Amino acid sequence: MKFNNFRYIRKSFLIITSLLLVAVQLLSYWIMPAYANQGEDDNQRKTVRVAAYDADEIFVLNDSKNKKNGYAYEYIETIARYSGWDLEYKIYPGFTACINAVKDGEADLAYDVSYTEERAKYVAFPNEAMGVENYYLYFLDHNKDIVSGNLDTLQHKKIGVSKGTKQIEILKKWLEKNNVDAEIVEYANSAARRSALWAGEVDLNLVANRYNKPHFIAFGSIGEDNFYLVVNKARPDILKELNDAHRLMMSINPYFITDISKRHFAYASIRKSLSTPELQWLSQHPVIHVGCLADDPPFIYRDPKTNELKGASIDTMNRIFKVLYIDDVQLEFSMFDSREDMLKALRNKEIDLIQYFFDYDRAARDNVIISTDIYDAQLGLVRKAGTSYTDAFESLAYLEKFNVKNYTITNKNINNYVPCNTLLECMEAVHSGKATGAIGLGSTLAIYSQAYPDLEYTPMMETVPLCFATSKENVPLISMIDKGRGLINSGEIDAMIAAHQPIAPFSINKFISNNLVSCIFGLVVIISVIMVVLFMTITNRRLKAKNQLIDEQNTALKEYQGKLTQSLVDVKKADKAKTSFLFNMSHDIRTPMNAIIGFTTLLEKNIDNKELALSYIEKIQSSNKFLLSLINNVLEMARIESGKASVEESCVNLEKIVPEVYAVFEAQMKEKGLHFTYSLNVEHNHIMMDATKVREILLNLISNSLKYTPPGGSVSYDVTEEPCDTPGTTIFKVVVADTGIGMPKDFLDTIFDAFTREKNTTQSGIIGTGLGMHIVKKLVDLLGGSITVESEPGKGTRFTLLMPNKIAPEHLHHSLDDDKKEIDTSKFQGMRILLAEDNELNAEIAQTVLEAQGFKVEHAQNGVEAVDMLANSDPGYYNLVLMDVQMPQMDGYKATITIRGMQEPAHSSIPIIAMTANAFEEDKRAALLAGMNAHIPKPFDIHKLFSTIEMVMEHKDYYIRSNIMDSFKEKYTRMGLKCGYYIFRPSRKAETLYADETVLDILGCDTFDSFTAFSDGSIKNIVIVKERDEVTSKVDEIDSSSSYIGSFKFSITRRDGETRHLDSIGCRAYNGEEVVCFVYIVDITDIIE
């Protein structure tokens, strides 16, 4: 048996040896002529003249390094090397001149020549072409009239071509075949042709081969043809040497032509403009959501220092969109724990794109489409040092989410797979003996293996191609990725991967094992030092703590005693003020109330006397207004004292506001027999001021003069302008003077205190709460002005008011032309209102007013009844809800919250307006927080009611309560984090209206004023930047129940210099007067660090 085997082996050896000898002999016959020629030419080398011209990538006369370059240059130099030629390049202005030079014998060779029978008569063509070139039409990217592939956009365009080339005939046939009417313009060379394109003389250029230059976009290919290195007809020797050299060159490297094509033409694709479907897809997707496997360096990972997502996948996608010149798209990346989770999110349209394997079979099973391959991930193997390569596959650790075991690993017998969550776990599995080897991305394993001296790394032949995938309806997205990838060379992709390779982990265990004695000794020394320092520190702290406790107790005792003393003084003062206030109020309110009751009785008795009845009604209304002004004064004082009043500046015209104030008192002054005058003498009529508060100041001052000036006296009201040193600011001086009863000198010191009136005013029968002058002083201080008073009993009083105001820009002047417009109530016809009001009289009044304007009104007695009526109605039956707040069984806030939680969208999103006597700012905020659209105080102004209804119906979705806003607050509340809110108006430089105590605490602000000064240019500007149309439109797809402006995280430095990380969410709302932005804000610093 052994003998037979030996004979078989010997026989096989002889056969193989004979075949090799024959092959060598044949190869020598084939190669010998070329080498023989080389041997003959060693003694006398031949000089060959080449006609050259600058032709883009084909032949570049001077590149960036002042060297010749290009496809033809490398081809000719290689031929010359194998033929033994010395080359002499002769420069000509263009292609035609080069052909003529060879024809006339001035040159021996010309390149980039297509074959025609006419040319074959005067130049010699070799047996083989020097390459194949495609002919492309290119246009500039700023030319929006041409779209790649759209033949209609070529009609009546001019196309620049190089004179005398075969491309012209191919172009003419292509135009005729496709019924395109275009003008062909010939140029002497490619440089002239390009210049004409840049100058706008032509619309397109016809260029051979792929052309990947900035701003050049390919319309498409019109055909292809072989091109040759032609020879002078009189030099058959050169032609023969050219044929022999080409044959030898291709035998040595069959891929030579392919290799130099890749080097000198565009890497993989030509740049084309985006197609119409691609542009439409981008317009519908301003944000592209990309899914990637979690913690998968170098492709994607979270930077431990900045918490930002980084990786080669992010860089690649950004680069793809950059080379396609797509600047208005935002890429958002999300990490998933497994491929299955990514696919599920893709199918649910939560993301648009995912990382994927370049595998058409798997893509078909997963029902996705894939891009061209982006990366070729070479696999690597890690095994125990000293073990064989084959043994490493006995028990193989792999990255479970990468799922590499599904790929064929050739010639390997793998008995067991050990799944791991990270590559470091794979390394540990081999290190600990749980696995014999680990497989994964080679570049990463090579780095990680440096931390494990007992492990060895070996690269593998297998690669895993990676790409991107999306659902089948997103074909334009895949086509854009393919276009962009074609414009990025593999070297750039490799550089992106290398930039994000992880750092080899430091092995503390290995360090200790190598330096065990030194580590133990050092540890003993460190522990001893720590114990000594700790003992001394604890002893000192105890002594210091005792001393500090004693000092704090003494200080606290003194502060407490001081507070008790001050509290006693404040209590006595408050009790005195309360007694005075109740006395004044009981007297002052009784007066208009008596008038209302008396005239109502008279009206009832004289109802048939129309003239007398109208007189009584007018006096009742006057008493009503006065009673309301008394109440408003009390409320205004409460707002000012609590620090909740704010300045709301707007552009006003003094020529309008000054006469308006005069007109308020003109009739009353005349009726009382007073001489009332006013004057206005200013340079700047248009200024920025809080008109409401200034008007209130003037009304109180003039009203005071009206009250305390007897008949026959005079009251004057004069406004002048004073010089001011601050640019853009002026000072207005208002003087209100009268010849009334005057005040003693000792009373002038307390005139601006609350609840104070001069004694003889009560005796004279003049009514008032004693709040007017106190409110005036508070408002003047709030507006940054000053007020002084001069008075003498029996001679009169003079108030002087100085108010600094900014001069209004001219572009704001036109806004004053919009007077109070009448509401077109015809649009209300047939609209059905659900009125929730527990007071029958109020309900009757509101129902009568509304029905008179065409509304259909249905009345609910309380919140429970209102909720039931809406829930049991058909969708769209009610158009609007007017909701009282204080009602039995269920108040308006709870009713609104219940409505906003209804399942039926038409019910949950119905506009709701609070119509309540609760008129404080906090009441308005409470209404917004409950989910109402606006707030109207009682007693309501009819014009205000209808204007608010009109505005709310135009902004139906402007309310705060929504699922996404509530879930944000509930999420952080469950985590034990405080969630605050603030409100600002975007229309007035993001002026803050309110910030609650939680927001103040987060930002380290003691008061609202300090918050306003601190947050200017920071928080509010961040919100304004984030409030973009594309964000709003995207979120509207998620939750249409509010005008949502986005959820976003940012960092800010507190007033004390500490940096805090914040999360926030915001929406727009309508507060009954204007559109505001409402933002929740929460400090998440402690949960992300």
mmCIF file of N, CA and C in Angstrom, residues 206 223 338 396 768 916 925 1001 1047:
data_model
loop_
_atom_site.group_PDB
_atom_site.id
_atom_site.type_symbol
_atom_site.label_atom_id
_atom_site.label_comp_id
_atom_site.label_asym_id
_atom_site.label_seq_id
_atom_site.Cartn_x
_atom_site.Cartn_y
_atom_site.Cartn_z
ATOM 1 N N LEU A 206 -19.839 69.643 -22.918
ATOM 2 C CA LEU A 206 -19.705 68.219 -23.195
ATOM 3 C C LEU A 206 -18.282 67.816 -22.825
ATOM 4 N N GLY A 223 -23.232 58.866 -24.256
ATOM 5 C CA GLY A 223 -22.647 57.731 -24.964
ATOM 6 C C GLY A 223 -21.220 57.484 -24.523
ATOM 7 N N SER A 338 -30.404 46.829 19.917
ATOM 8 C CA SER A 338 -30.323 45.686 18.999
ATOM 9 C C SER A 338 -30.850 46.081 17.629
ATOM 10 N N LEU A 396 -16.394 30.709 20.501
ATOM 11 C CA LEU A 396 -16.130 32.035 19.952
ATOM 12 C C LEU A 396 -17.031 33.092 20.609
ATOM 13 N N GLY A 768 -63.850 108.550 48.733
ATOM 14 C CA GLY A 768 -62.625 107.929 48.204
ATOM 15 C C GLY A 768 -62.044 106.996 49.227
ATOM 16 N N THR A 916 -64.640 85.210 34.409
ATOM 17 C CA THR A 916 -64.698 85.109 35.859
ATOM 18 C C THR A 916 -64.371 86.441 36.510
ATOM 19 N N ARG A 925 -52.993 83.215 34.888
ATOM 20 C CA ARG A 925 -52.045 82.111 34.708
ATOM 21 C C ARG A 925 -52.691 80.782 35.078
ATOM 22 N N ASP A 1001 -35.125 79.835 41.784
ATOM 23 C CA ASP A 1001 -34.191 79.050 42.578
ATOM 24 C C ASP A 1001 -33.164 78.347 41.702
ATOM 25 N N SER A 1047 -39.026 70.607 22.599
ATOM 26 C CA SER A 1047 -38.397 70.196 23.854
ATOM 27 C C SER A 1047 -36.899 70.165 23.613
#
